[in-house]
Coordinates of C-alpha atoms in Angstrom, one line a residue:
X1 CA 29.8 -78.6 -31.5
X2 CA 26.6 -77.4 -29.8
X3 CA 26.5 -74.0 -28.0
X4 CA 26.4 -75.8 -24.6
X5 CA 29.5 -77.8 -25.5
X6 CA 31.3 -74.8 -26.9
X7 CA 30.7 -72.7 -23.7
X8 CA 31.6 -75.7 -21.5
X9 CA 35.0 -76.3 -23.3
X10 CA 35.8 -72.6 -23.2
X11 CA 34.9 -72.2 -19.5
X12 CA 37.2 -75.1 -18.5
X13 CA 40.1 -72.8 -19.6
X14 CA 39.0 -70.2 -17.1
X15 CA 38.1 -71.9 -13.8
X16 CA 36.5 -70.0 -11.0
X17 CA 38.6 -69.8 -7.8
X18 CA 37.0 -72.0 -5.2
X19 CA 35.2 -70.1 -2.4
X20 CA 35.6 -66.7 -4.2
X21 CA 32.4 -64.6 -4.1
X22 CA 31.9 -61.8 -6.7
X23 CA 29.5 -58.9 -6.7
X24 CA 28.7 -56.6 -9.7
X25 CA 28.6 -53.0 -8.4
X26 CA 28.6 -49.5 -9.7
X27 CA 32.1 -50.0 -11.1
X28 CA 31.3 -53.5 -12.4
X29 CA 33.7 -56.2 -11.0
X30 CA 36.9 -54.8 -9.6
X31 CA 39.6 -56.5 -7.5
X32 CA 43.1 -58.1 -7.8
X33 CA 43.7 -59.0 -11.4
X34 CA 44.7 -62.5 -10.5
X35 CA 41.1 -63.2 -9.4
X36 CA 39.5 -61.9 -12.5
X37 CA 40.1 -64.5 -15.3
X38 CA 36.9 -66.4 -14.8
X39 CA 34.9 -63.2 -14.1
X40 CA 35.9 -61.6 -17.4
X41 CA 35.1 -64.8 -19.3
X42 CA 31.7 -64.9 -17.7
X43 CA 31.1 -61.2 -18.3
X44 CA 31.6 -62.0 -22.0
X45 CA 28.7 -64.5 -21.7
X46 CA 26.5 -61.9 -20.1
X47 CA 27.4 -59.4 -22.8
X48 CA 26.2 -61.9 -25.4
X49 CA 22.9 -62.5 -23.6
X50 CA 22.3 -58.8 -23.1
X51 CA 23.0 -58.0 -26.8
X52 CA 20.6 -60.8 -27.9
X53 CA 17.9 -59.6 -25.5
X54 CA 18.1 -56.2 -27.2
X55 CA 17.7 -57.6 -30.7
X56 CA 21.4 -57.6 -31.6
X57 CA 22.3 -54.1 -30.4
X58 CA 26.0 -53.7 -29.6
X59 CA 27.1 -53.9 -25.9
X60 CA 30.3 -52.5 -24.7
X61 CA 32.8 -54.2 -22.3
X62 CA 35.5 -52.2 -20.6
X63 CA 38.5 -53.8 -18.8
X64 CA 39.7 -51.2 -16.3
X65 CA 40.2 -50.5 -12.6
X66 CA 40.3 -46.7 -12.9
X67 CA 42.3 -45.3 -10.0
X68 CA 42.9 -48.6 -8.2
X69 CA 46.5 -49.8 -7.6
X70 CA 48.4 -51.3 -10.6
X71 CA 47.9 -54.9 -9.4
X72 CA 44.1 -54.5 -9.6
X73 CA 41.8 -54.7 -12.6
X74 CA 38.1 -54.8 -13.4
X75 CA 35.5 -55.2 -16.0
X76 CA 32.1 -53.6 -16.6
X77 CA 29.3 -53.7 -19.2
X78 CA 28.0 -50.7 -21.2
X79 CA 24.5 -50.5 -22.5
X80 CA 23.7 -49.5 -26.1
X81 CA 23.4 -45.7 -25.6
X82 CA 26.7 -45.6 -23.8
X83 CA 24.9 -45.7 -20.4
X84 CA 25.7 -48.0 -17.5
X85 CA 24.3 -51.5 -17.5
X86 CA 20.5 -51.7 -16.6
X87 CA 20.3 -52.5 -12.9
X88 CA 18.3 -55.8 -13.2
X89 CA 21.2 -57.2 -15.2
X90 CA 23.7 -56.5 -12.4
X91 CA 22.0 -59.4 -10.6
X92 CA 22.4 -61.7 -13.7
X93 CA 26.1 -60.7 -13.9
X94 CA 26.6 -61.6 -10.2
X95 CA 24.8 -64.9 -10.6
X96 CA 26.8 -65.9 -13.7
X97 CA 30.1 -64.9 -12.1
X98 CA 29.4 -67.0 -9.0
X99 CA 28.3 -70.3 -10.8
X100 CA 30.2 -72.9 -8.8
X101 CA 31.2 -75.2 -11.7
X102 CA 31.5 -75.1 -15.5
X103 CA 28.4 -77.4 -15.8
X104 CA 26.4 -75.1 -13.5
X105 CA 27.5 -72.1 -15.6
X106 CA 26.2 -73.7 -18.8
X107 CA 23.0 -74.6 -17.1
X108 CA 22.5 -71.1 -15.9
X109 CA 23.3 -69.6 -19.3
X110 CA 20.7 -71.8 -21.0
X111 CA 18.1 -71.1 -18.2
X112 CA 18.6 -67.3 -18.8
X113 CA 18.2 -67.8 -22.6
X114 CA 14.8 -69.3 -21.8
X115 CA 13.6 -66.9 -19.1
X116 CA 14.7 -63.9 -21.2
X117 CA 12.9 -65.3 -24.2
X118 CA 16.0 -65.0 -26.4
X119 CA 15.7 -65.9 -30.1
X120 CA 18.4 -68.3 -31.3
X121 CA 18.7 -66.5 -34.7
X122 CA 19.7 -63.2 -33.2
X123 CA 23.5 -62.6 -33.4
X124 CA 25.1 -60.9 -30.4
X125 CA 27.4 -57.9 -31.0
X126 CA 30.1 -56.6 -28.6
X127 CA 32.8 -54.0 -28.7
X128 CA 35.5 -53.9 -26.0
X129 CA 38.6 -52.0 -24.9
X130 CA 41.1 -51.9 -22.0
X131 CA 43.2 -49.5 -20.1
X132 CA 47.1 -49.6 -19.9
X133 CA 47.4 -52.1 -17.0
X134 CA 49.8 -55.0 -17.5
X135 CA 47.1 -57.5 -16.8
X136 CA 44.8 -56.2 -19.5
X137 CA 45.9 -58.4 -22.5
X138 CA 45.5 -61.7 -20.5
X139 CA 42.0 -60.7 -19.4
X140 CA 41.1 -59.8 -23.0
X141 CA 41.9 -63.4 -24.0
X142 CA 39.3 -64.7 -21.5
X143 CA 36.7 -62.3 -22.9
X144 CA 37.4 -63.3 -26.5
X145 CA 37.1 -67.0 -25.5
X146 CA 33.5 -66.3 -24.3
X147 CA 32.6 -64.2 -27.3
X148 CA 33.8 -66.9 -29.7
X149 CA 32.1 -69.7 -27.8
X150 CA 28.8 -67.9 -28.1
X151 CA 29.2 -66.9 -31.8
X152 CA 29.3 -63.2 -31.0
X153 CA 30.4 -60.6 -33.5
X154 CA 33.1 -58.5 -31.8
X155 CA 35.5 -55.6 -32.3
X156 CA 38.6 -55.0 -30.2
X157 CA 39.4 -51.3 -29.8
X158 CA 42.5 -52.1 -27.8
X159 CA 43.5 -49.3 -25.5
X160 CA 40.9 -46.6 -24.8
X161 CA 39.7 -44.4 -22.0
X162 CA 36.5 -45.6 -20.4
X163 CA 34.5 -42.7 -21.8
X164 CA 35.8 -43.4 -25.3
X165 CA 34.4 -46.9 -25.1
X166 CA 31.0 -45.6 -23.9
X167 CA 31.1 -43.0 -26.7
X168 CA 31.9 -45.7 -29.4
X169 CA 29.1 -48.0 -28.0
X170 CA 26.6 -45.1 -28.5
X171 CA 28.0 -44.2 -32.0
X172 CA 27.8 -47.9 -33.1
X173 CA 24.2 -48.2 -32.1
X174 CA 23.0 -44.9 -33.6
X175 CA 25.0 -45.1 -36.8
X176 CA 22.7 -44.3 -39.8
X177 CA 19.8 -43.1 -37.6
X178 CA 18.5 -39.5 -37.0
X179 CA 20.2 -39.8 -33.5
X180 CA 23.6 -40.6 -35.0
X181 CA 26.2 -39.7 -32.4
X182 CA 29.4 -39.6 -34.4
X183 CA 31.8 -41.5 -36.5
X184 CA 32.5 -45.0 -35.2
X185 CA 36.2 -44.6 -34.5
X186 CA 38.7 -43.3 -32.0
X187 CA 39.7 -40.7 -34.6
X188 CA 36.1 -39.7 -35.0
X189 CA 36.0 -39.0 -31.2
X190 CA 39.0 -36.6 -31.4
X191 CA 37.7 -34.9 -34.5
X192 CA 34.2 -34.3 -33.0
X193 CA 35.2 -32.7 -29.8
X194 CA 38.2 -30.8 -31.2
X195 CA 36.0 -29.2 -34.0
X196 CA 33.3 -28.4 -31.4
X197 CA 35.9 -26.8 -29.1
X198 CA 37.2 -24.6 -31.9
X199 CA 33.6 -23.5 -32.7
X200 CA 32.7 -22.8 -29.1
X201 CA 35.9 -20.8 -28.7
X202 CA 35.4 -18.6 -31.8
X203 CA 36.6 -15.1 -31.0
X204 CA 37.8 -16.0 -27.5
X205 CA 41.3 -16.3 -26.1
X206 CA 42.6 -18.7 -23.4
X207 CA 44.8 -17.0 -20.8
X208 CA 48.0 -19.0 -20.2
X209 CA 48.7 -22.7 -20.3
X210 CA 46.9 -25.5 -18.5
X211 CA 48.8 -28.3 -16.7
X212 CA 47.0 -31.6 -16.9
X213 CA 47.8 -34.5 -14.7
X214 CA 46.8 -37.8 -16.3
X215 CA 47.1 -40.1 -13.2
X216 CA 49.8 -42.3 -14.8
X217 CA 46.9 -43.9 -16.7
X218 CA 45.3 -44.3 -20.1
X219 CA 44.5 -40.6 -20.1
X220 CA 48.1 -39.8 -20.8
X221 CA 48.5 -41.3 -24.3
X222 CA 44.9 -40.4 -25.2
X223 CA 45.3 -36.7 -24.2
X224 CA 48.6 -36.7 -26.2
X225 CA 46.6 -37.9 -29.2
X226 CA 43.8 -35.3 -28.6
X227 CA 46.3 -32.5 -28.5
X228 CA 47.2 -33.3 -32.1
X229 CA 43.7 -32.3 -33.2
X230 CA 43.6 -29.0 -31.1
X231 CA 45.0 -25.7 -32.4
X232 CA 48.0 -24.6 -30.2
X233 CA 48.1 -21.3 -28.2
X234 CA 50.4 -20.0 -31.0
X235 CA 47.5 -20.6 -33.4
X236 CA 45.1 -18.8 -31.0
X237 CA 43.7 -21.7 -29.0
X238 CA 45.2 -23.8 -26.1
X239 CA 48.6 -24.7 -24.6
X240 CA 48.5 -28.0 -22.7
X241 CA 51.3 -29.3 -20.5
X242 CA 51.0 -33.0 -19.5
X243 CA 52.1 -34.5 -16.1
X244 CA 51.8 -38.3 -15.8
X245 CA 53.6 -39.4 -12.6
X246 CA 52.7 -39.6 -8.9
X247 CA 49.4 -38.0 -9.5
X248 CA 45.7 -38.4 -10.2
X249 CA 42.3 -36.9 -9.2
X250 CA 42.2 -39.1 -6.1
X251 CA 45.8 -38.0 -5.1
X252 CA 45.0 -34.3 -5.5
X253 CA 41.6 -34.5 -3.7
X254 CA 42.8 -36.5 -0.7
X255 CA 46.2 -34.9 -0.3
X256 CA 44.9 -31.4 -1.1
X257 CA 48.0 -30.6 -3.0
X258 CA 49.3 -30.5 -6.6
X259 CA 51.3 -33.5 -8.0
X260 CA 55.0 -33.1 -7.1
X261 CA 55.9 -33.2 -10.8
X262 CA 53.7 -30.2 -11.6
X263 CA 55.7 -27.0 -12.4
X264 CA 52.6 -24.8 -12.5
X265 CA 53.1 -21.3 -11.1
X266 CA 50.9 -19.2 -8.8
X267 CA 47.3 -18.9 -10.1
X268 CA 48.0 -21.2 -13.1
X269 CA 45.2 -23.5 -14.1
X270 CA 45.8 -27.2 -13.3
X271 CA 43.6 -30.2 -13.5
X272 CA 43.8 -33.9 -12.7
X273 CA 42.2 -36.9 -14.3
X274 CA 41.7 -40.3 -12.7
X275 CA 43.1 -43.6 -14.0
X276 CA 40.6 -44.3 -16.7
X277 CA 39.9 -40.6 -17.5
X278 CA 36.2 -40.3 -16.5
X279 CA 36.8 -37.9 -13.6
X280 CA 38.2 -34.4 -13.5
X281 CA 39.1 -31.9 -10.8
X282 CA 40.7 -28.5 -11.2
X283 CA 42.9 -26.6 -8.7
X284 CA 45.4 -23.8 -8.5
X285 CA 47.9 -22.3 -6.0
X286 CA 46.7 -19.1 -4.6
X287 CA 49.7 -16.9 -3.4
X288 CA 47.6 -15.8 -0.4
X289 CA 45.7 -19.0 0.6
X290 CA 47.8 -21.8 -0.9
X291 CA 46.3 -24.8 -2.6
X292 CA 42.7 -24.3 -3.8
X293 CA 40.6 -27.2 -5.1
X294 CA 37.9 -26.7 -7.7
X295 CA 36.0 -30.0 -7.5
X296 CA 32.9 -31.5 -9.2
X297 CA 30.6 -29.1 -7.4
X298 CA 32.5 -26.2 -8.7
X299 CA 32.5 -27.6 -12.3
X300 CA 28.7 -28.3 -12.1
X301 CA 28.0 -24.7 -11.0
X302 CA 30.3 -23.3 -13.7
X303 CA 28.6 -25.4 -16.5
X304 CA 25.1 -24.7 -15.2
X305 CA 25.8 -20.9 -15.0
X306 CA 27.2 -20.8 -18.6
X307 CA 24.5 -22.9 -20.2
X308 CA 21.8 -20.9 -18.3
X309 CA 23.2 -17.6 -19.6
X310 CA 23.4 -19.0 -23.2
X311 CA 19.8 -20.2 -23.0
X312 CA 18.7 -16.7 -21.9
X313 CA 20.7 -15.0 -24.6
X314 CA 19.2 -17.4 -27.2
X315 CA 15.7 -16.6 -26.1
X316 CA 15.1 -20.2 -24.9
X317 CA 15.1 -19.9 -21.1
X318 CA 11.3 -20.0 -20.8
X319 CA 10.9 -23.2 -22.8
X320 CA 13.8 -25.2 -21.5
X321 CA 14.0 -26.7 -18.0
X322 CA 17.6 -26.5 -16.8
X323 CA 18.6 -28.3 -13.6
X324 CA 21.5 -29.6 -11.5
X325 CA 21.7 -33.1 -10.0
X326 CA 23.8 -33.7 -6.9
X327 CA 24.4 -36.3 -4.2
X328 CA 24.4 -35.8 -0.4
X329 CA 28.2 -35.3 -0.6
X330 CA 27.8 -32.0 -2.5
X331 CA 28.9 -29.1 -0.4
X332 CA 25.9 -27.2 1.0
X333 CA 27.4 -23.9 -0.2
X334 CA 27.2 -25.2 -3.8
X335 CA 23.5 -26.1 -3.4
X336 CA 22.7 -22.7 -2.0
X337 CA 24.6 -21.0 -4.9
X338 CA 22.7 -23.0 -7.5
X339 CA 19.3 -22.4 -6.0
X340 CA 19.7 -18.8 -4.8
X341 CA 22.2 -17.2 -7.2
X342 CA 21.7 -19.2 -10.4
X343 CA 18.0 -19.7 -9.5
X344 CA 18.1 -23.3 -10.9
X345 CA 16.4 -26.4 -9.4
X346 CA 18.6 -29.0 -7.6
X347 CA 17.7 -32.7 -7.3
X348 CA 19.5 -34.9 -4.9
X349 CA 20.0 -38.6 -5.7
X350 CA 21.8 -41.6 -4.0
X351 CA 25.5 -41.9 -4.6
X352 CA 26.4 -43.5 -7.9
X353 CA 26.6 -42.2 -11.4
X354 CA 23.6 -44.3 -12.7
X355 CA 21.3 -42.4 -10.3
X356 CA 22.6 -39.0 -11.2
X357 CA 22.5 -39.7 -14.9
X358 CA 18.9 -41.0 -14.8
X359 CA 17.7 -37.9 -12.8
X360 CA 19.6 -35.6 -15.2
X361 CA 17.6 -36.9 -18.2
X362 CA 14.4 -35.6 -16.6
X363 CA 15.6 -32.0 -17.5
X364 CA 15.9 -30.5 -20.9
X365 CA 19.5 -29.6 -19.8
X366 CA 20.6 -31.8 -16.9
X367 CA 24.0 -31.0 -15.3
X368 CA 25.4 -33.6 -12.9
X369 CA 28.8 -33.9 -11.2
X370 CA 29.7 -35.8 -8.1
X371 CA 32.1 -33.9 -5.8
X372 CA 34.9 -36.3 -7.0
X373 CA 34.7 -34.8 -10.5
X374 CA 32.7 -37.5 -12.3
X375 CA 29.9 -36.0 -14.4
X376 CA 28.6 -34.5 -17.6
X377 CA 25.7 -32.6 -19.1
X378 CA 22.8 -34.3 -20.9
X379 CA 20.4 -32.6 -23.4
X380 CA 16.8 -33.7 -24.2
X381 CA 15.6 -34.2 -27.8
X382 CA 13.5 -31.0 -27.2
X383 CA 16.6 -29.0 -26.3
X384 CA 18.6 -30.3 -29.3
X385 CA 15.7 -29.5 -31.6
X386 CA 15.4 -26.0 -30.2
X387 CA 19.1 -25.3 -30.7
X388 CA 18.9 -26.3 -34.3
X389 CA 15.5 -24.8 -35.3
X390 CA 15.2 -21.5 -33.4
X391 CA 15.5 -18.6 -35.8
X392 CA 17.8 -16.0 -34.3
X393 CA 16.4 -12.5 -34.0
X394 CA 19.8 -10.8 -33.5
X395 CA 23.5 -11.4 -33.9
X396 CA 23.7 -12.1 -30.1
X397 CA 21.0 -14.8 -30.3
X398 CA 22.7 -16.4 -33.3
X399 CA 26.1 -16.5 -31.4
X400 CA 24.4 -18.1 -28.4
X401 CA 22.7 -20.7 -30.5
X402 CA 26.0 -21.5 -32.3
X403 CA 27.7 -22.1 -29.0
X404 CA 24.9 -24.2 -27.6
X405 CA 25.0 -26.4 -30.8
X406 CA 28.8 -26.7 -30.4
X407 CA 28.3 -27.8 -26.7
X408 CA 26.1 -30.7 -28.0
X409 CA 29.3 -32.1 -29.7
X410 CA 31.9 -31.0 -27.2
X411 CA 30.2 -32.7 -24.2
X412 CA 30.2 -36.5 -24.1
X413 CA 26.6 -37.0 -23.1
X414 CA 27.0 -40.8 -22.7
X415 CA 29.1 -40.6 -19.5
X416 CA 31.5 -38.4 -17.5
X417 CA 34.5 -37.8 -19.7
X418 CA 37.5 -35.9 -18.2
X419 CA 39.0 -34.9 -21.6
X420 CA 35.7 -33.5 -22.9
X421 CA 34.8 -31.9 -19.5
X422 CA 38.3 -30.2 -19.4
X423 CA 37.6 -28.6 -22.8
X424 CA 34.2 -27.5 -21.5
X425 CA 35.7 -25.8 -18.5
X426 CA 38.3 -24.1 -20.6
X427 CA 35.5 -22.8 -22.9
X428 CA 33.5 -21.4 -20.0
X429 CA 36.5 -19.7 -18.3
X430 CA 37.5 -18.1 -21.7
X431 CA 34.0 -16.8 -22.3
X432 CA 33.7 -15.4 -18.8
X433 CA 37.4 -14.1 -18.9
X434 CA 37.8 -15.7 -15.5
X435 CA 41.0 -16.7 -13.7
X436 CA 40.7 -19.8 -11.5
X437 CA 40.6 -17.5 -8.5
X438 CA 37.5 -15.7 -9.9
X439 CA 35.9 -19.0 -10.5
X440 CA 36.8 -20.1 -6.9
X441 CA 35.2 -16.9 -5.5
X442 CA 31.8 -17.7 -6.9
X443 CA 31.0 -19.2 -3.5
X444 CA 33.0 -20.5 -0.5
X445 CA 32.7 -24.1 0.5
X446 CA 31.5 -24.8 4.0
X447 CA 34.3 -26.6 5.9
X448 CA 33.7 -30.4 5.8
X449 CA 35.0 -33.7 7.0
X450 CA 34.6 -37.2 5.7
X451 CA 35.3 -40.0 8.2
X452 CA 35.4 -43.8 7.6
X453 CA 34.1 -45.8 10.5
X454 CA 34.7 -49.6 10.6
X455 CA 31.6 -51.5 11.8
X456 CA 30.8 -55.1 12.5
X457 CA 27.9 -55.2 10.0
X458 CA 27.3 -52.5 7.4
X459 CA 23.9 -54.0 6.5
X460 CA 22.5 -52.6 9.8
X461 CA 22.6 -49.1 8.3
X462 CA 19.6 -48.4 6.0
X463 CA 19.0 -45.0 4.4
X464 CA 16.2 -43.0 2.9
X465 CA 15.9 -39.5 1.3
X466 CA 18.8 -40.0 -1.2
X467 CA 21.0 -41.4 1.6
X468 CA 20.7 -38.3 3.7
X469 CA 18.8 -39.9 6.6
X470 CA 19.1 -43.3 8.3
X471 CA 16.0 -45.4 9.0
X472 CA 18.0 -48.1 10.8
X473 CA 19.3 -48.7 13.3
X474 CA 16.2 -47.4 15.1
X475 CA 16.6 -44.0 16.8
X476 CA 20.0 -43.3 15.3
X477 CA 18.8 -40.5 13.0
X478 CA 17.1 -38.6 15.9
X479 CA 20.5 -38.8 17.7
X480 CA 22.3 -37.4 14.6
X481 CA 19.7 -34.6 14.2
X482 CA 20.2 -33.6 17.8
X483 CA 24.0 -33.3 17.3
X484 CA 23.6 -31.4 14.0
X485 CA 21.3 -28.8 15.6
X486 CA 24.0 -27.7 18.0
X487 CA 26.3 -26.5 15.2
X488 CA 26.0 -23.3 13.0
X489 CA 25.4 -24.3 9.4
X490 CA 25.6 -28.0 10.6
X491 CA 24.8 -30.9 8.3
X492 CA 25.8 -34.5 8.6
X493 CA 24.8 -38.0 7.3
X494 CA 26.1 -41.5 7.5
X495 CA 25.9 -44.2 4.8
X496 CA 27.2 -47.7 4.5
X497 CA 30.0 -48.4 2.1
X498 CA 29.1 -50.5 -0.9
X499 CA 32.3 -52.6 -0.8
X500 CA 33.5 -53.0 2.8
X501 CA 32.2 -53.2 6.4
X502 CA 32.5 -49.5 7.0
X503 CA 30.2 -46.5 7.2
X504 CA 31.2 -43.1 5.8
X505 CA 30.2 -40.1 7.9
X506 CA 30.1 -36.7 6.2
X507 CA 29.8 -33.5 8.2
X508 CA 29.7 -29.7 7.4
X509 CA 29.7 -26.7 9.8
X510 CA 30.6 -23.0 9.8
X511 CA 34.2 -23.6 10.9
X512 CA 36.8 -26.3 10.3
X513 CA 37.0 -27.2 14.0
X514 CA 33.2 -27.5 14.3
X515 CA 33.0 -29.7 11.1
X516 CA 35.7 -32.0 12.6
X517 CA 33.9 -32.0 16.0
X518 CA 30.5 -32.8 14.4
X519 CA 32.0 -35.6 12.3
X520 CA 33.7 -37.1 15.3
X521 CA 30.5 -37.0 17.4
X522 CA 28.4 -38.6 14.6
X523 CA 31.2 -41.2 14.0
X524 CA 31.0 -42.2 17.7
X525 CA 27.3 -42.7 17.4
X526 CA 27.7 -44.9 14.3
X527 CA 30.5 -47.0 16.0
X528 CA 28.3 -47.6 19.0
X529 CA 25.4 -48.8 16.8
X530 CA 27.5 -50.7 14.2
X531 CA 27.7 -54.1 15.8
X532 CA 30.8 -56.0 17.0
X533 CA 33.8 -56.0 14.8
X534 CA 35.0 -59.5 14.4

């Protein structure tokens, strides 16, 4: 059977629903699982094309819908170094997913082979995994049908967190090279970060247990597995209590309260993952002020401050450029703290991890976290070389260099990873001997409000300056600027949603009531300019 016949026969088992339009976005394809069968099959075809385009490097495919409801699922592609799919390939993925018939799909596949100048002798390689959703196994069948139809070599890693699949993709492609990232196995992941955590924590003590909410997702069983590799508090390291019901990073951030099942006492450290364990937020209950959230901004400032201190202690501050990357949603107080107290540069990018990650790689040490808790730290080759080759001139320098080297292994540089980020936060708090309250007191967030405004046509709203200013509709930005100027510490912006006909309005001001007032006024302007809602 020819390749065209093989793809055609396999595609007929996974027909595209008539009239359904698909769009590959930041999270790949994500929707009701019942609509995904043809999409996952076709993503398998794109994965094969992508691998062949890159000379047979391994591409990752992750079947997950993160924090979405249980009836949803999704699928996304992972590039060879564990990064998100190159943007130009998002368009190919969208086109392939929307081919109207099996015959049109085969024609498009062969056309892409030609236009991408793919060599027929190159074998495609793909690894894949899924989260714990009930729809996962059926969607894996669709993916495997595509991989077998295209003669792709593949490995099924079954159930993993999204960051673990990114990690294994990078490990697979760097195995046996000077940039080797780690052992190509789930066990290798646990061993690498647990060993690095023990090294970074040498001589330090963690104060009390941490309660971790795993969002009733794949993070639960994977954290349980990781715990087996970590020394317990009785052995001088960490005591982890797991919650996995009515919970999650989104629940905690939007409800501004701990999961009901959490039994954590006053001032006790707590954190929440999201459904696929790539986002992390901390929080605690303050006896005086109640629930206190320590979000991605607070994690970014904690990490940047610690690594900056270590670089100075190691005698490397002058030769390494350390910076923080944020989006417009980062609280203004965090930006001021980074630039004025930590004296580090801040770069603002559009919303979306791919933009943050790319900007972070411009630094020797680039720290990025979205306010929702998705982020990591990336290190340049120059930084890695400096940590390994600098001759220490004192015991303090030697200690700082040892910790920096441990951080290279503790932090999952491929992508935001809640399990790895949690151990990083625990390391920093132990070194600083900080309680969550002391961490919270590093700066006070400006009161803020996020409002969703339904509009007739989101495409009317065009932004510039990392989504902080609108260039269309004409004149709207001047109107917003006029409103902002009337409020102390005022800041506001509006950006169109990527998935629905809505515009999100963010506002900050000196007091809670002023932030709400500013958000309402800007939302009214957006609604007036947003076209008729059908």
